[in-house]
Short mmCIF file of C-alpha atoms and ligand atoms in Angstrom, two decimals:
data_model
loop_
_atom_site.label_atom_id
_atom_site.label_comp_id
_atom_site.label_asym_id
_atom_site.label_seq_id
_atom_site.Cartn_x
_atom_site.Cartn_y
_atom_site.Cartn_z
CA UNK A 1 -6.43 22.69 32.02
CA UNK A 2 -8.75 21.22 29.39
CA UNK A 3 -7.31 18.80 27.39
CA UNK A 4 -6.84 19.04 23.49
CA UNK A 5 -9.63 17.93 21.17
CA UNK A 6 -8.76 15.39 18.76
CA UNK A 7 -10.80 13.68 15.85
CA UNK A 8 -10.18 9.76 14.89
CA UNK A 9 -11.70 9.77 11.68
CA UNK A 10 -12.05 5.95 11.24
CA UNK A 11 -13.32 3.36 13.19
CA UNK A 12 -9.95 1.86 15.21
CA UNK A 13 -8.81 -0.28 18.01
CA UNK A 14 -10.88 0.35 21.75
CA UNK A 15 -7.81 -0.02 23.52
CA UNK A 16 -6.03 2.97 21.20
CA UNK A 17 -9.01 5.07 21.78
CA UNK A 18 -8.90 4.68 25.41
CA UNK A 19 -5.28 5.25 25.21
CA UNK A 20 -5.96 8.63 23.18
CA UNK A 21 -8.52 9.50 25.75
CA UNK A 22 -6.13 9.58 28.60
CA UNK A 23 -4.52 12.61 27.00
CA UNK A 24 -7.46 14.46 24.87
CA UNK A 25 -10.93 15.05 24.36
CA UNK A 26 -11.85 12.67 21.65
CA UNK A 27 -14.29 12.41 18.47
CA UNK A 28 -14.00 9.26 17.18
CA UNK A 29 -15.83 7.92 13.92
CA UNK A 30 -16.15 4.48 15.57
CA UNK A 31 -19.33 3.67 13.43
CA UNK A 32 -17.06 4.19 10.48
CA UNK A 33 -19.07 6.48 8.47
CA UNK A 34 -17.63 6.91 4.96
CA UNK A 35 -17.50 11.14 5.20
CA UNK A 36 -17.59 13.39 2.49
CA UNK A 37 -14.91 16.10 2.30
CA UNK A 38 -17.58 18.72 4.07
CA UNK A 39 -18.41 16.14 6.77
CA UNK A 40 -14.63 15.53 7.57
CA UNK A 41 -14.26 19.61 7.65
CA UNK A 42 -17.53 19.83 9.99
CA UNK A 43 -16.09 16.83 12.29
CA UNK A 44 -12.57 18.94 12.54
CA UNK A 45 -13.90 22.01 13.56
CA UNK A 46 -12.05 22.98 17.04
CA UNK A 47 -9.98 19.85 16.82
CA UNK A 48 -6.10 20.39 17.16
CA UNK A 49 -5.46 16.90 15.86
CA UNK A 50 -6.50 14.51 13.63
CA UNK A 51 -5.85 10.29 13.72
CA UNK A 52 -6.35 9.61 9.88
CA UNK A 53 -6.16 6.90 7.51
CA UNK A 54 -5.05 6.68 3.90
CA UNK A 55 -8.63 7.64 2.69
CA UNK A 56 -8.71 10.60 4.56
CA UNK A 57 -7.55 13.68 2.32
CA UNK A 58 -5.94 16.63 4.09
CA UNK A 59 -5.96 19.23 0.99
CA UNK A 60 -5.65 23.24 1.37
CA UNK A 61 -9.19 23.48 1.43
CA UNK A 62 -9.13 21.31 4.50
CA UNK A 63 -6.67 23.50 6.06
CA UNK A 64 -8.06 26.63 5.34
CA UNK A 65 -11.35 25.31 7.11
CA UNK A 66 -9.66 23.95 10.30
CA UNK A 67 -7.55 26.76 11.43
CA UNK A 68 -7.02 24.90 15.06
CA UNK A 69 -5.38 21.93 13.31
CA UNK A 70 -1.83 21.29 14.53
CA UNK A 71 -1.07 17.66 13.48
CA UNK A 72 -2.83 15.09 11.55
CA UNK A 73 -1.20 11.49 12.36
CA UNK A 74 -1.60 8.82 9.95
CA UNK A 75 -2.13 5.29 10.45
CA UNK A 76 -0.51 4.06 7.33
CA UNK A 77 2.93 4.40 5.89
CA UNK A 78 1.67 6.02 2.44
CA UNK A 79 0.78 9.24 2.81
CA UNK A 80 -0.12 10.28 -0.81
CA UNK A 81 -4.02 11.65 1.19
CA UNK A 82 -1.65 14.35 2.66
CA UNK A 83 -0.75 17.42 0.31
CA UNK A 84 2.18 17.76 2.47
CA UNK A 85 3.36 21.45 0.66
CA UNK A 86 -0.07 22.68 1.85
CA UNK A 87 0.13 21.34 5.53
CA UNK A 88 3.81 22.39 5.58
CA UNK A 89 2.63 25.82 4.42
CA UNK A 90 -0.23 26.10 7.13
CA UNK A 91 2.16 24.88 9.79
CA UNK A 92 0.72 21.74 10.16
CA UNK A 93 2.62 18.46 11.13
CA UNK A 94 1.91 15.32 9.08
CA UNK A 95 3.34 12.00 10.31
CA UNK A 96 3.06 8.06 8.93
CA UNK A 97 3.35 4.67 10.70
CA UNK A 98 6.28 3.45 8.98
CA UNK A 99 8.51 0.40 9.64
CA UNK A 100 5.87 -1.56 11.79
CA UNK A 101 4.36 -3.20 8.89
CA UNK A 102 6.91 -3.65 6.63
CA UNK A 103 7.19 -7.55 7.18
CA UNK A 104 3.37 -8.09 7.11
CA UNK A 105 3.28 -6.29 3.86
CA UNK A 106 6.43 -8.27 2.48
CA UNK A 107 4.70 -11.36 3.49
CA UNK A 108 1.66 -10.32 1.53
CA UNK A 109 3.33 -9.35 -1.48
CA UNK A 110 4.89 -12.91 -2.10
CA UNK A 111 1.72 -14.38 -1.07
CA UNK A 112 -0.21 -12.33 -3.80
CA UNK A 113 2.68 -13.15 -6.21
CA UNK A 114 2.39 -16.91 -5.70
CA UNK A 115 -1.39 -16.81 -6.02
CA UNK A 116 -0.97 -15.42 -8.95
CA UNK A 117 1.76 -17.14 -10.63
CA UNK A 118 -0.06 -20.30 -9.41
CA UNK A 119 -3.27 -19.71 -10.41
CA UNK A 120 -4.74 -20.63 -7.14
CA UNK A 121 -7.84 -18.23 -6.57
CA UNK A 122 -9.01 -18.82 -10.31
CA UNK A 123 -8.42 -22.55 -10.02
CA UNK A 124 -10.40 -22.50 -6.52
CA UNK A 125 -13.30 -20.74 -8.54
CA UNK A 126 -13.22 -23.22 -11.06
CA UNK A 127 -13.19 -26.25 -8.17
CA UNK A 128 -16.20 -24.22 -6.39
CA UNK A 129 -18.12 -23.95 -9.94
CA UNK A 130 -18.37 -27.12 -10.01
CA UNK A 131 -16.15 -27.45 -13.46
CA UNK A 132 -13.24 -30.25 -11.61
CA UNK A 133 -14.33 -33.31 -13.25
CA UNK A 134 -10.84 -34.61 -14.21
CA UNK A 135 -7.00 -34.31 -14.19
CA UNK A 136 -5.63 -32.83 -17.14
CA UNK A 137 -1.95 -32.42 -18.18
CA UNK A 138 -2.21 -28.43 -18.58
CA UNK A 139 -4.95 -27.63 -16.20
CA UNK A 140 -4.10 -24.49 -14.32
CA UNK A 141 -0.65 -24.81 -15.25
CA UNK A 142 1.19 -21.32 -14.33
CA UNK A 143 4.32 -19.99 -13.65
CA UNK A 144 7.24 -21.02 -11.27
CA UNK A 145 8.63 -18.58 -8.55
CA UNK A 146 11.73 -20.55 -7.23
CA UNK A 147 14.55 -19.85 -9.58
CA UNK A 148 12.79 -17.09 -11.49
CA UNK A 149 13.67 -13.36 -11.92
CA UNK A 150 11.93 -11.42 -9.30
CA UNK A 151 11.81 -7.68 -10.65
CA UNK A 152 11.18 -4.94 -7.82
CA UNK A 153 10.05 -1.33 -8.60
CA UNK A 154 10.59 0.60 -5.54
CA UNK A 155 13.28 -0.67 -3.56
CA UNK A 156 12.49 0.93 -0.08
CA UNK A 157 11.98 -1.20 3.01
CA UNK A 158 9.10 -3.24 1.83
CA UNK A 159 11.08 -3.88 -1.55
CA UNK A 160 13.95 -5.09 0.27
CA UNK A 161 11.37 -7.39 2.05
CA UNK A 162 10.20 -8.93 -0.76
CA UNK A 163 14.02 -9.34 -2.70
CA UNK A 164 15.16 -11.15 0.87
CA UNK A 165 12.10 -13.41 0.74
CA UNK A 166 12.74 -14.19 -2.85
CA UNK A 167 16.44 -14.24 -2.88
CA UNK A 168 16.88 -16.50 0.06
CA UNK A 169 13.91 -18.67 0.30
CA UNK A 170 13.18 -19.16 -3.38
CA UNK A 171 16.33 -18.55 -4.90
CA UNK A 172 15.10 -15.93 -7.30
CA UNK A 173 17.24 -13.94 -9.02
CA UNK A 174 16.90 -10.29 -7.88
CA UNK A 175 16.73 -7.21 -9.85
CA UNK A 176 15.06 -4.03 -8.94
CA UNK A 177 14.72 0.12 -10.13
CA UNK A 178 14.73 2.50 -8.06
CA UNK A 179 14.64 6.39 -7.88
CA UNK A 180 18.19 5.89 -6.29
CA UNK A 181 20.40 2.64 -5.97
CA UNK A 182 20.89 0.83 -2.53
CA UNK A 183 24.35 0.95 -1.13
CA UNK A 184 26.48 -2.04 -1.65
CA UNK A 185 25.79 -3.66 1.68
CA UNK A 186 21.90 -3.29 1.03
CA UNK A 187 22.33 -4.60 -2.48
CA UNK A 188 24.53 -7.90 -1.00
CA UNK A 189 21.71 -8.34 1.68
CA UNK A 190 18.63 -8.26 -0.62
CA UNK A 191 21.27 -10.29 -3.36
CA UNK A 192 19.58 -7.57 -5.75
CA UNK A 193 21.04 -6.10 -8.74
CA UNK A 194 20.53 -2.71 -9.86
CA UNK A 195 18.77 -1.94 -13.42
CA UNK A 196 17.66 0.61 -15.73
CA UNK A 197 13.40 0.53 -15.81
CA UNK A 198 13.40 -0.92 -19.40
CA UNK A 199 15.73 -4.06 -18.55
CA UNK A 200 13.69 -4.28 -15.58
CA UNK A 201 10.53 -4.69 -17.53
CA UNK A 202 11.92 -7.07 -20.03
CA UNK A 203 13.88 -9.39 -18.11
CA UNK A 204 11.27 -9.86 -15.05
CA UNK A 205 9.68 -12.95 -15.14
CA UNK A 206 7.55 -11.74 -11.67
CA UNK A 207 7.68 -7.92 -11.57
CA UNK A 208 6.28 -6.34 -7.63
CA UNK A 209 5.55 -2.71 -7.40
CA UNK A 210 6.47 -1.37 -4.28
CA UNK A 211 6.82 2.24 -5.14
CA UNK A 212 4.92 5.58 -3.45
CA UNK A 213 2.48 6.89 -5.69
CA UNK A 214 2.77 10.75 -6.12
CA UNK A 215 1.89 12.63 -9.56
CA UNK A 216 4.95 11.54 -10.74
CA UNK A 217 4.37 8.02 -10.48
CA UNK A 218 1.10 8.23 -11.89
CA UNK A 219 0.35 5.32 -14.55
CA UNK A 220 4.22 4.32 -14.20
CA UNK A 221 2.86 0.69 -15.73
CA UNK A 222 0.56 1.77 -18.85
CA UNK A 223 0.20 -0.02 -22.25
CA UNK A 224 3.47 0.59 -23.26
CA UNK A 225 5.69 -1.10 -20.34
CA UNK A 226 3.07 -3.75 -20.56
CA UNK A 227 4.15 -4.18 -24.02
CA UNK A 228 8.11 -4.36 -22.95
CA UNK A 229 6.96 -7.25 -20.60
CA UNK A 230 7.38 -11.04 -21.00
CA UNK A 231 3.77 -12.57 -22.40
CA UNK A 232 4.43 -15.29 -19.52
CA UNK A 233 5.54 -12.49 -16.73
CA UNK A 234 2.98 -11.59 -13.80
CA UNK A 235 2.62 -8.51 -12.53
CA UNK A 236 2.15 -7.31 -8.72
CA UNK A 237 0.66 -4.27 -7.34
CA UNK A 238 0.48 -3.55 -3.43
CA UNK A 239 1.88 0.05 -3.66
CA UNK A 240 -0.95 2.20 -4.74
CA UNK A 241 -3.86 2.64 -7.22
CA UNK A 242 -2.70 4.93 -10.02
CA UNK A 243 0.50 3.46 -10.16
CA UNK A 244 -0.92 0.93 -12.87
CA UNK A 245 -3.18 2.33 -15.55
CA UNK A 246 -5.91 -0.44 -14.63
CA UNK A 247 -7.58 -0.13 -18.05
CA UNK A 248 -4.43 -0.77 -20.05
CA UNK A 249 -3.95 -3.58 -17.75
CA UNK A 250 -7.32 -5.36 -17.87
CA UNK A 251 -6.84 -5.14 -22.01
CA UNK A 252 -3.41 -6.69 -21.70
CA UNK A 253 -4.38 -9.40 -19.43
CA UNK A 254 -7.38 -9.98 -22.18
CA UNK A 255 -4.97 -10.03 -24.89
CA UNK A 256 -2.17 -12.12 -23.05
CA UNK A 257 0.47 -9.76 -23.34
CA UNK A 258 1.21 -10.87 -20.03
CA UNK A 259 0.00 -13.71 -18.34
CA UNK A 260 -1.55 -12.59 -14.77
CA UNK A 261 -1.83 -9.94 -12.59
CA UNK A 262 -2.14 -9.72 -8.37
CA UNK A 263 -3.81 -6.33 -7.14
CA UNK A 264 -3.99 -5.40 -4.16
CA UNK A 265 -4.90 -1.44 -5.09
CA UNK A 266 -6.96 -0.01 -7.23
CA UNK A 267 -7.35 3.24 -9.43
CA UNK A 268 -10.38 4.95 -7.48
CA UNK A 269 -10.87 2.13 -5.07
CA UNK A 270 -12.67 0.96 -3.54
CA UNK A 271 -14.38 0.86 -6.76
CA UNK A 272 -12.71 -1.83 -9.25
CA UNK A 273 -12.19 -1.06 -12.81
CA UNK A 274 -15.03 -3.46 -14.66
CA UNK A 275 -12.79 -4.36 -17.12
CA UNK A 276 -10.57 -6.10 -14.55
CA UNK A 277 -13.55 -7.90 -12.90
CA UNK A 278 -14.23 -9.43 -16.03
CA UNK A 279 -10.97 -11.09 -16.80
CA UNK A 280 -9.89 -14.29 -15.27
CA UNK A 281 -6.22 -14.08 -14.83
CA UNK A 282 -6.18 -11.55 -12.03
CA UNK A 283 -5.82 -12.14 -8.52
CA UNK A 284 -8.01 -8.96 -6.67
CA UNK A 285 -7.59 -7.77 -2.70
CA UNK A 286 -9.38 -5.33 -1.03
CA UNK A 287 -6.03 -3.32 0.22
CA UNK A 288 -5.50 -5.80 3.08
CA UNK A 289 -1.30 -6.07 2.31
CA UNK A 290 -0.87 -4.87 6.17
CA UNK A 291 -4.05 -6.36 7.55
CA UNK A 292 -2.90 -8.96 10.33
CA UNK A 293 -4.00 -7.85 13.63
CA UNK A 294 -0.97 -7.35 15.57
CA UNK A 295 0.57 -4.98 12.68
CA UNK A 296 -2.73 -3.16 12.04
CA UNK A 297 -2.62 -2.56 16.25
CA UNK A 298 0.84 -1.64 15.90
CA UNK A 299 0.25 0.94 13.11
CA UNK A 300 -2.53 2.65 15.10
CA UNK A 301 -0.11 2.68 18.03
CA UNK A 302 2.56 4.76 16.22
CA UNK A 303 0.03 7.22 15.19
CA UNK A 304 -1.35 7.26 18.79
CA UNK A 305 2.26 7.74 20.08
CA UNK A 306 2.87 10.99 17.63
CA UNK A 307 -0.18 12.44 18.70
CA UNK A 308 0.81 12.18 22.12
CA UNK A 309 4.42 13.01 21.75
CA UNK A 310 3.42 16.23 19.80
CA UNK A 311 0.82 17.31 22.66
CA UNK A 312 3.48 16.57 25.33
CA UNK A 313 6.03 18.30 24.36
CA UNK A 314 8.29 15.62 23.06
CA UNK A 315 9.01 14.87 19.04
CA UNK A 316 7.14 12.85 17.66
CA UNK A 317 8.41 10.10 16.19
CA UNK A 318 7.91 10.00 12.75
CA UNK A 319 7.56 13.24 11.22
CA UNK A 320 7.13 13.91 7.38
CA UNK A 321 7.57 17.88 7.54
CA UNK A 322 9.69 18.32 10.89
CA UNK A 323 10.32 21.79 9.34
CA UNK A 324 7.00 22.77 11.01
CA UNK A 325 8.66 21.52 14.48
CA UNK A 326 11.32 23.55 14.11
CA UNK A 327 9.33 26.87 13.73
CA UNK A 328 7.08 26.30 17.02
C1 LIG B 401 -3.61 0.95 5.21
C2 LIG B 401 -1.70 1.32 3.17
O1 LIG B 401 -4.28 -0.12 5.25
O2 LIG B 401 0.20 1.62 4.90
C3 LIG B 401 -0.27 2.06 3.81
O3 LIG B 401 0.55 2.78 3.17
O4 LIG B 401 -1.49 1.23 1.96
C4 LIG B 401 -2.12 0.00 4.27
O5 LIG B 401 -1.16 -0.36 5.06
C5 LIG B 401 -4.16 1.89 4.30
O6 LIG B 401 -3.59 3.16 3.77
C6 LIG B 401 -5.21 2.31 6.12
O7 LIG B 401 -4.60 3.46 6.38
#
């Protein structure tokens, strides 16, 4: 019997490709071309499965053009690149890659928070530019982490990881806002107190965004929300571009409405709003919060496990629209 055909839409670990080749006829984009939608559709022709990353958009147009497609396995916990309703309607299973990146991403969120509050990259640029000629009492004076109020917007697994690091490691007072409140045991574990969104914005010394992106969370942080924050506050976004209005944030940083920001994700990335590039009080990183080799391998392996399980008649590990499985 011939093997099912799958497409690996981006470059990935050779050992993951080798494993998939035991089960599938594999076409892979190992040269890591950036495909247009038309090119993605062309490469998906005749494929029953796709291994995707966060940049590969699977929507009604792609689904209509690829009728043989049965499953898309995302190598990402976020899945805003999938139109889940359209996939369900087309009978295409969607899977993501949760859990395996939680601690790595929480580590990075904390690293970005510390770099932002303590002005690490800004001061390094100053040093490299040969501007360091003497000590000064207020040179790159930033904001304390220890004992401060850590606000978290979006209290899923990664938000909880950041809360625990803050509360247990740095004695921070943790407050959070989320669509639903955590149960009492989880709140106690994270030493986190539930507050309304306005109180979160007004009270946090450091605010970390970890909520999923959807049309409902578009520009959750804009000019009005930034105006509520303390002028000494820092804002960190490791969630998704589009949750923050980047133009409004650049203006707030320029006008010192808030003190500083740390951004790993951007609206329209890999493009970055030119106004953000022009302000010094922002730490900018290229969407690397999950980027350690063991974690990236675990994410890719989970996506591969989902594809293999699906085609060998087993239950995929992390389905997003399990209803599709029920009607098969
Ligand atoms: C990925 C991410 O690096 O998992 C996610 O949701 O944002 C990142 O860990 C990226 O989406 C590539 O798939």
